[in-house]
Tab-separated table of C-alpha atoms and ligand atoms in Angstrom:
chain	number	residue	atom	x	y	z
A	181	MET	CA	-0.214	-0.104	-0.250
A	182	MET	CA	1.228	3.206	-1.471
A	183	SER	CA	-1.397	5.992	1.283
A	184	SER	CA	1.950	8.602	1.156
A	185	VAL	CA	3.978	10.816	-0.890
A	186	LEU	CA	8.075	10.125	-0.219
A	187	SER	CA	10.001	13.524	-0.086
A	188	VAL	CA	13.993	14.292	0.415
A	189	ASN	CA	15.868	16.359	2.202
A	190	VAL	CA	20.344	17.083	2.540
A	191	PHE	CA	21.743	17.679	4.768
A	192	THR	CA	25.859	19.139	4.063
A	193	ALA	CA	28.745	19.220	6.237
A	194	PRO	CA	31.046	22.263	5.060
A	195	GLU	CA	34.614	21.341	4.245
A	196	LYS	CA	37.010	20.128	7.799
A	197	GLU	CA	40.791	20.837	7.435
A	198	MET	CA	42.776	18.234	7.669
A	199	VAL	CA	46.006	17.592	9.836
A	200	GLY	CA	48.406	16.098	7.506
A	201	ASP	CA	52.243	14.416	8.615
A	202	ARG	CA	54.689	16.938	6.075
A	203	ALA	CA	53.342	19.501	4.194
A	204	ARG	CA	52.271	19.099	0.687
A	205	PRO	CA	54.391	21.142	-2.370
A	206	PHE	CA	51.452	22.431	-4.113
A	207	GLY	CA	47.821	23.267	-3.635
A	208	PRO	CA	45.584	24.640	-0.747
A	209	PRO	CA	46.632	22.845	2.882
A	210	PRO	CA	44.376	19.893	1.985
A	211	ALA	CA	41.292	19.337	3.800
A	212	PHE	CA	38.192	17.126	3.429
A	213	ASP	CA	35.117	17.688	0.897
A	214	PRO	CA	31.928	18.300	1.899
A	215	SER	CA	30.143	15.112	2.482
A	216	THR	CA	25.637	14.627	2.330
A	217	SER	CA	22.998	12.341	4.078
A	218	THR	CA	19.312	12.553	2.978
A	219	LEU	CA	16.543	11.969	4.954
A	220	ILE	CA	13.434	10.613	2.861
A	221	PHE	CA	11.022	10.858	4.285
A	222	GLY	CA	6.983	10.165	4.195
A	223	ASP	CA	3.555	10.530	6.459
A	224	GLU	CA	4.928	8.787	9.637
A	225	ASP	CA	9.024	7.673	9.130
A	226	ALA	CA	11.319	8.589	6.865
A	227	VAL	CA	14.601	6.947	5.797
A	228	LEU	CA	18.718	9.042	6.493
A	229	VAL	CA	21.399	7.298	3.903
A	230	ASP	CA	24.751	7.644	4.847
A	231	THR	CA	25.774	9.120	8.588
A	232	LEU	CA	29.052	11.843	7.665
A	233	ALA	CA	32.106	11.421	10.082
A	234	THR	CA	32.961	13.056	13.503
A	235	VAL	CA	30.652	14.400	16.240
A	236	ALA	CA	30.482	17.817	15.573
A	237	GLU	CA	28.926	16.587	12.345
A	238	ALA	CA	26.948	13.670	13.467
A	239	GLU	CA	25.499	15.567	15.367
A	240	ALA	CA	24.210	18.051	14.062
A	241	LEU	CA	22.273	16.132	11.521
A	242	ALA	CA	20.580	14.045	14.471
A	243	ASP	CA	19.470	17.427	15.593
A	244	TRP	CA	18.404	18.164	11.664
A	245	VAL	CA	16.820	14.774	11.374
A	246	ALA	CA	14.711	16.176	15.061
A	247	LEU	CA	13.110	18.693	13.494
A	248	HIS	CA	11.789	16.422	10.223
A	249	HIS	CA	9.342	14.888	13.471
A	250	ARG	CA	9.243	10.852	11.783
A	251	ASN	CA	10.265	8.235	13.148
A	252	LEU	CA	13.889	7.296	12.275
A	253	THR	CA	12.804	3.289	10.616
A	254	THR	CA	16.663	2.733	8.878
A	255	ILE	CA	19.575	4.201	8.781
A	256	TYR	CA	21.277	3.699	5.046
A	257	ILE	CA	24.792	2.853	4.540
A	258	THR	CA	26.511	3.926	0.647
A	259	HIS	CA	29.582	2.020	1.811
A	260	GLY	CA	32.259	1.423	2.923
A	261	HIS	CA	34.144	4.395	3.748
A	262	PHE	CA	34.200	5.598	7.120
A	263	ASP	CA	33.116	9.531	5.523
A	264	HIS	CA	30.113	7.243	5.543
A	265	TYR	CA	29.759	5.774	8.722
A	266	ALA	CA	31.486	6.957	11.239
A	267	GLY	CA	28.913	9.197	12.966
A	268	LEU	CA	26.107	5.614	13.123
A	269	SER	CA	27.294	5.456	16.427
A	270	VAL	CA	26.037	9.209	17.798
A	271	LEU	CA	23.318	8.720	15.111
A	272	LEU	CA	22.159	5.675	17.328
A	273	GLN	CA	22.263	7.258	20.238
A	274	ARG	CA	19.831	9.822	18.764
A	275	PHE	CA	17.302	6.726	17.939
A	276	PRO	CA	18.252	3.667	18.157
A	277	ASP	CA	14.716	2.437	16.935
A	278	ALA	CA	16.907	2.644	13.764
A	279	ARG	CA	17.746	0.100	12.280
A	280	ALA	CA	21.158	0.905	10.563
A	281	ILE	CA	22.338	-1.861	7.573
A	282	THR	CA	24.689	-1.988	4.329
A	283	THR	CA	25.303	-4.171	2.106
A	284	PRO	CA	27.062	-7.345	2.583
A	285	LYS	CA	29.895	-6.459	1.212
A	286	SER	CA	30.339	-3.076	2.335
A	287	TRP	CA	30.226	-4.233	5.632
A	288	GLU	CA	33.570	-6.699	4.533
A	289	LEU	CA	35.567	-3.464	3.839
A	290	MET	CA	34.172	-2.176	7.287
A	291	ARG	CA	35.945	-4.565	8.901
A	292	ALA	CA	37.811	-5.226	7.263
A	293	GLN	CA	39.175	-1.514	6.655
A	294	SER	CA	39.407	-1.043	10.747
A	295	HIS	CA	42.839	-0.934	11.221
A	296	LEU	CA	42.558	2.516	9.282
A	297	MET	CA	40.837	4.398	12.050
A	298	PRO	CA	43.395	5.015	14.340
A	299	LEU	CA	45.153	6.783	10.802
A	300	PHE	CA	41.973	8.896	10.887
A	301	ARG	CA	41.580	10.030	13.813
A	302	LYS	CA	45.078	11.500	13.559
A	303	ARG	CA	44.371	13.150	10.371
A	304	TRP	CA	40.799	14.660	12.749
A	305	PRO	CA	42.023	14.147	15.825
A	306	GLY	CA	39.574	14.284	18.588
A	307	GLN	CA	37.066	14.866	16.635
A	308	LEU	CA	35.668	11.426	15.638
A	309	PRO	CA	33.237	9.655	17.778
A	310	ALA	CA	35.034	6.970	20.973
A	311	ARG	CA	33.129	4.550	18.932
A	312	ILE	CA	32.437	2.944	15.959
A	313	VAL	CA	29.662	1.517	14.640
A	314	LEU	CA	29.174	-0.585	12.084
A	315	PRO	CA	25.913	-0.974	10.417
A	316	GLU	CA	24.458	-4.728	10.646
A	317	ALA	CA	24.605	-6.405	6.062
A	318	TYR	CA	21.332	-6.393	5.071
A	319	ASP	CA	21.349	-9.544	2.548
A	320	ASP	CA	18.862	-8.139	0.590
A	321	GLU	CA	18.200	-5.740	-2.275
A	322	VAL	CA	15.068	-3.773	-1.490
A	323	PHE	CA	13.616	-2.119	1.130
A	324	THR	CA	10.488	-0.337	2.030
A	325	LEU	CA	9.520	3.248	3.440
A	326	GLU	CA	5.453	3.438	4.159
A	327	GLY	CA	5.036	0.581	0.956
A	328	HIS	CA	7.414	2.684	-1.491
A	329	GLU	CA	10.485	0.733	-2.355
A	330	LEU	CA	14.126	1.294	-2.017
A	331	ARG	CA	15.711	-0.219	-4.195
A	332	ILE	CA	19.663	-1.173	-3.394
A	333	ILE	CA	21.442	-0.598	-6.172
A	334	GLU	CA	25.170	-2.350	-6.944
A	335	GLN	CA	27.823	-0.396	-8.187
A	336	GLY	CA	31.173	-2.081	-7.846
A	337	ARG	CA	34.901	-0.526	-7.283
A	338	THR	CA	33.995	3.447	-8.324
A	339	ASP	CA	35.582	5.511	-5.725
A	340	ALA	CA	35.764	2.756	-3.341
A	341	VAL	CA	35.542	-1.062	-3.954
A	342	ASP	CA	31.312	-2.572	-3.367
A	343	THR	CA	29.966	0.582	-3.211
A	344	THR	CA	26.201	1.321	-4.036
A	345	SER	CA	23.877	3.976	-5.125
A	346	LEU	CA	20.153	3.696	-3.421
A	347	HIS	CA	16.949	4.201	-6.612
A	348	VAL	CA	13.362	5.605	-5.132
A	349	PRO	CA	11.222	4.360	-7.926
A	350	SER	CA	8.250	6.416	-7.138
A	351	ILE	CA	10.196	10.226	-6.529
A	352	ASP	CA	12.738	9.585	-9.037
A	353	LEU	CA	15.400	9.692	-6.644
A	354	VAL	CA	18.379	8.515	-6.528
A	355	VAL	CA	20.987	8.748	-3.827
A	356	GLY	CA	25.271	8.268	-5.752
A	357	GLY	CA	26.320	7.281	-2.026
A	358	ASP	CA	30.499	7.715	-3.894
A	359	VAL	CA	29.976	6.994	-7.069
A	360	PHE	CA	28.809	10.425	-8.609
A	361	TYR	CA	30.369	14.611	-6.978
A	362	ASN	CA	29.030	17.225	-7.462
A	363	GLN	CA	31.433	20.218	-8.024
A	364	CYS	CA	33.809	18.269	-5.852
A	365	HIS	CA	37.099	17.064	-7.179
A	366	MET	CA	36.464	13.482	-7.407
A	367	TYR	CA	38.931	10.534	-5.355
A	368	VAL	CA	40.274	8.989	-8.284
A	369	GLY	CA	43.733	8.303	-7.182
A	370	ASP	CA	43.342	5.130	-7.317
A	371	THR	CA	41.411	4.277	-10.279
A	372	THR	CA	42.953	2.292	-12.464
A	373	PRO	CA	42.048	2.713	-16.730
A	374	GLU	CA	39.559	-0.675	-15.982
A	375	SER	CA	38.082	0.951	-13.051
A	376	ARG	CA	37.736	4.100	-14.165
A	377	ALA	CA	35.464	2.069	-17.676
A	378	ASN	CA	33.379	0.981	-14.689
A	379	TRP	CA	32.645	4.121	-12.354
A	380	ILE	CA	31.268	5.884	-15.844
A	381	ALA	CA	29.272	2.955	-15.686
A	382	ALA	CA	28.182	3.042	-12.885
A	383	LEU	CA	27.124	6.105	-13.563
A	384	ASP	CA	25.623	5.398	-16.967
A	385	ARG	CA	23.362	3.217	-14.325
A	386	LEU	CA	22.283	5.640	-12.658
A	387	ALA	CA	21.541	8.098	-16.082
A	388	ALA	CA	19.001	5.876	-16.929
A	389	LEU	CA	17.243	5.654	-14.734
A	390	LYS	CA	16.087	9.675	-15.562
A	391	PRO	CA	16.168	10.087	-12.348
A	392	LYS	CA	14.455	13.934	-11.366
A	393	ILE	CA	16.657	14.614	-7.886
A	394	ALA	CA	20.426	13.265	-7.855
A	395	VAL	CA	22.580	13.479	-4.882
A	396	ALA	CA	25.955	12.739	-4.103
A	397	GLY	CA	27.880	11.930	-2.035
A	398	HIS	CA	30.062	15.193	-1.852
A	399	LYS	CA	28.384	18.413	-3.213
A	400	LYS	CA	29.378	21.831	-2.578
A	401	PRO	CA	27.043	23.363	-0.408
A	402	GLY	CA	24.212	25.027	-2.493
A	403	ALA	CA	24.768	23.301	-5.578
A	404	PRO	CA	21.276	21.757	-7.400
A	405	ASP	CA	21.611	18.740	-6.365
A	406	THR	CA	20.126	17.383	-10.100
A	407	PRO	CA	21.216	14.829	-12.625
A	408	GLN	CA	23.981	16.817	-14.654
A	409	ALA	CA	26.056	16.252	-11.637
A	410	ILE	CA	26.174	12.239	-12.884
A	411	GLU	CA	26.919	13.745	-16.764
A	412	GLU	CA	29.504	16.489	-15.193
A	413	SER	CA	31.772	13.213	-13.332
A	414	LYS	CA	31.412	11.072	-15.908
A	415	ARG	CA	32.759	14.136	-17.896
A	416	TYR	CA	35.237	14.122	-14.520
A	417	LEU	CA	36.826	11.058	-14.930
A	418	ALA	CA	37.092	11.161	-19.089
A	419	ASP	CA	39.306	14.234	-18.245
A	420	PHE	CA	41.132	12.687	-15.517
A	421	GLY	CA	41.839	9.317	-17.592
A	422	ARG	CA	43.547	11.647	-20.822
A	423	LEU	CA	45.091	13.994	-18.743
A	424	GLN	CA	47.357	12.210	-16.016
A	425	GLU	CA	48.642	10.191	-19.078
A	426	SER	CA	49.304	13.508	-20.505
A	427	ALA	CA	50.879	14.894	-18.043
A	428	SER	CA	54.564	15.414	-17.380
A	429	SER	CA	54.756	15.528	-13.180
A	430	ASP	CA	52.074	15.533	-10.463
A	431	ARG	CA	51.986	19.433	-10.548
A	432	GLY	CA	51.655	19.535	-13.674
A	433	LEU	CA	47.782	17.061	-13.463
A	434	TYR	CA	47.128	19.432	-10.647
A	435	ASP	CA	47.486	22.736	-12.789
A	436	ALA	CA	45.305	20.832	-15.840
A	437	MET	CA	42.577	19.192	-12.957
A	438	THR	CA	42.414	22.661	-11.169
A	439	GLU	CA	42.159	24.494	-14.449
A	440	LEU	CA	38.980	21.886	-16.003
A	441	TYR	CA	37.572	23.433	-12.654
A	442	PRO	CA	37.867	26.248	-11.105
A	443	ASP	CA	34.403	26.164	-9.475
A	444	TRP	CA	34.378	22.664	-7.789
A	445	VAL	CA	36.257	22.412	-4.067
A	446	SER	CA	39.750	21.274	-5.122
A	447	HIS	CA	41.339	20.855	-1.006
A	448	GLN	CA	40.564	17.577	-1.871
A	449	ALA	CA	41.709	17.169	-6.024
A	450	TRP	CA	44.903	15.696	-3.447
A	451	LEU	CA	43.310	12.885	-3.855
A	452	MET	CA	44.044	12.564	-7.172
A	453	PHE	CA	47.220	11.276	-5.555
A	454	GLY	CA	46.080	8.652	-3.489
A	455	PHE	CA	44.226	9.061	0.144
A	456	GLN	CA	48.046	9.852	2.331
B	700	ZN	ZN1	33.109	9.582	0.900
């Protein structure tokens, strides 16, 4: 039974400064991209997609969710990168009845990368929750909100391995996870031509759904949640592949990419050389 019409709201946490081990030879001081969480809600209930990373972000997000006066039934985590689930314990403390889920493969990645948490704590000293809670592995590809289907789309390797997006057909919504970004330089440094081909196929899969609303996991604050971000992410991957081949140095690649995308959030453009 579909009695209600679903709505969607997006919370954007701003860029956060990062403590590095050494100064970078060029570019702005390193920071981490602005990140989004998406609330999908009906008359009574709500689903939250991704939970941000720091305590401050997660608490602000929990306050914002509470303002919607809905029962938070499910928290869905799109992929196994810490910036999308480290805040989960804060959300679950505020909404203990919510069920937090992710795909079995993303759960595996979270487990496998738990040894990286001390590194992240070094990058954001005193800012991440003391206790990191993982969502449970959810085996089905569909869950529901007031009778509406929310469909998990397995995307394979994009900016992480075994990533997903979420599709809500009844409102033509796609929550991309990190399969597309919106006016932020993308985490392309650990990609290969093959993985970028898979990434582009993942973007085509989303475009084929013809979404009206498309929410990126990382977006410039204020950027509209339109499917244009899917097309721009495709272009970015193609530009990076081309310029990486022709660039004579890291500096040259960095300058060429930031020149092509002058208005995009660039503090995280260092990720074109991998996470360091
Ligand atoms: Zn991310």
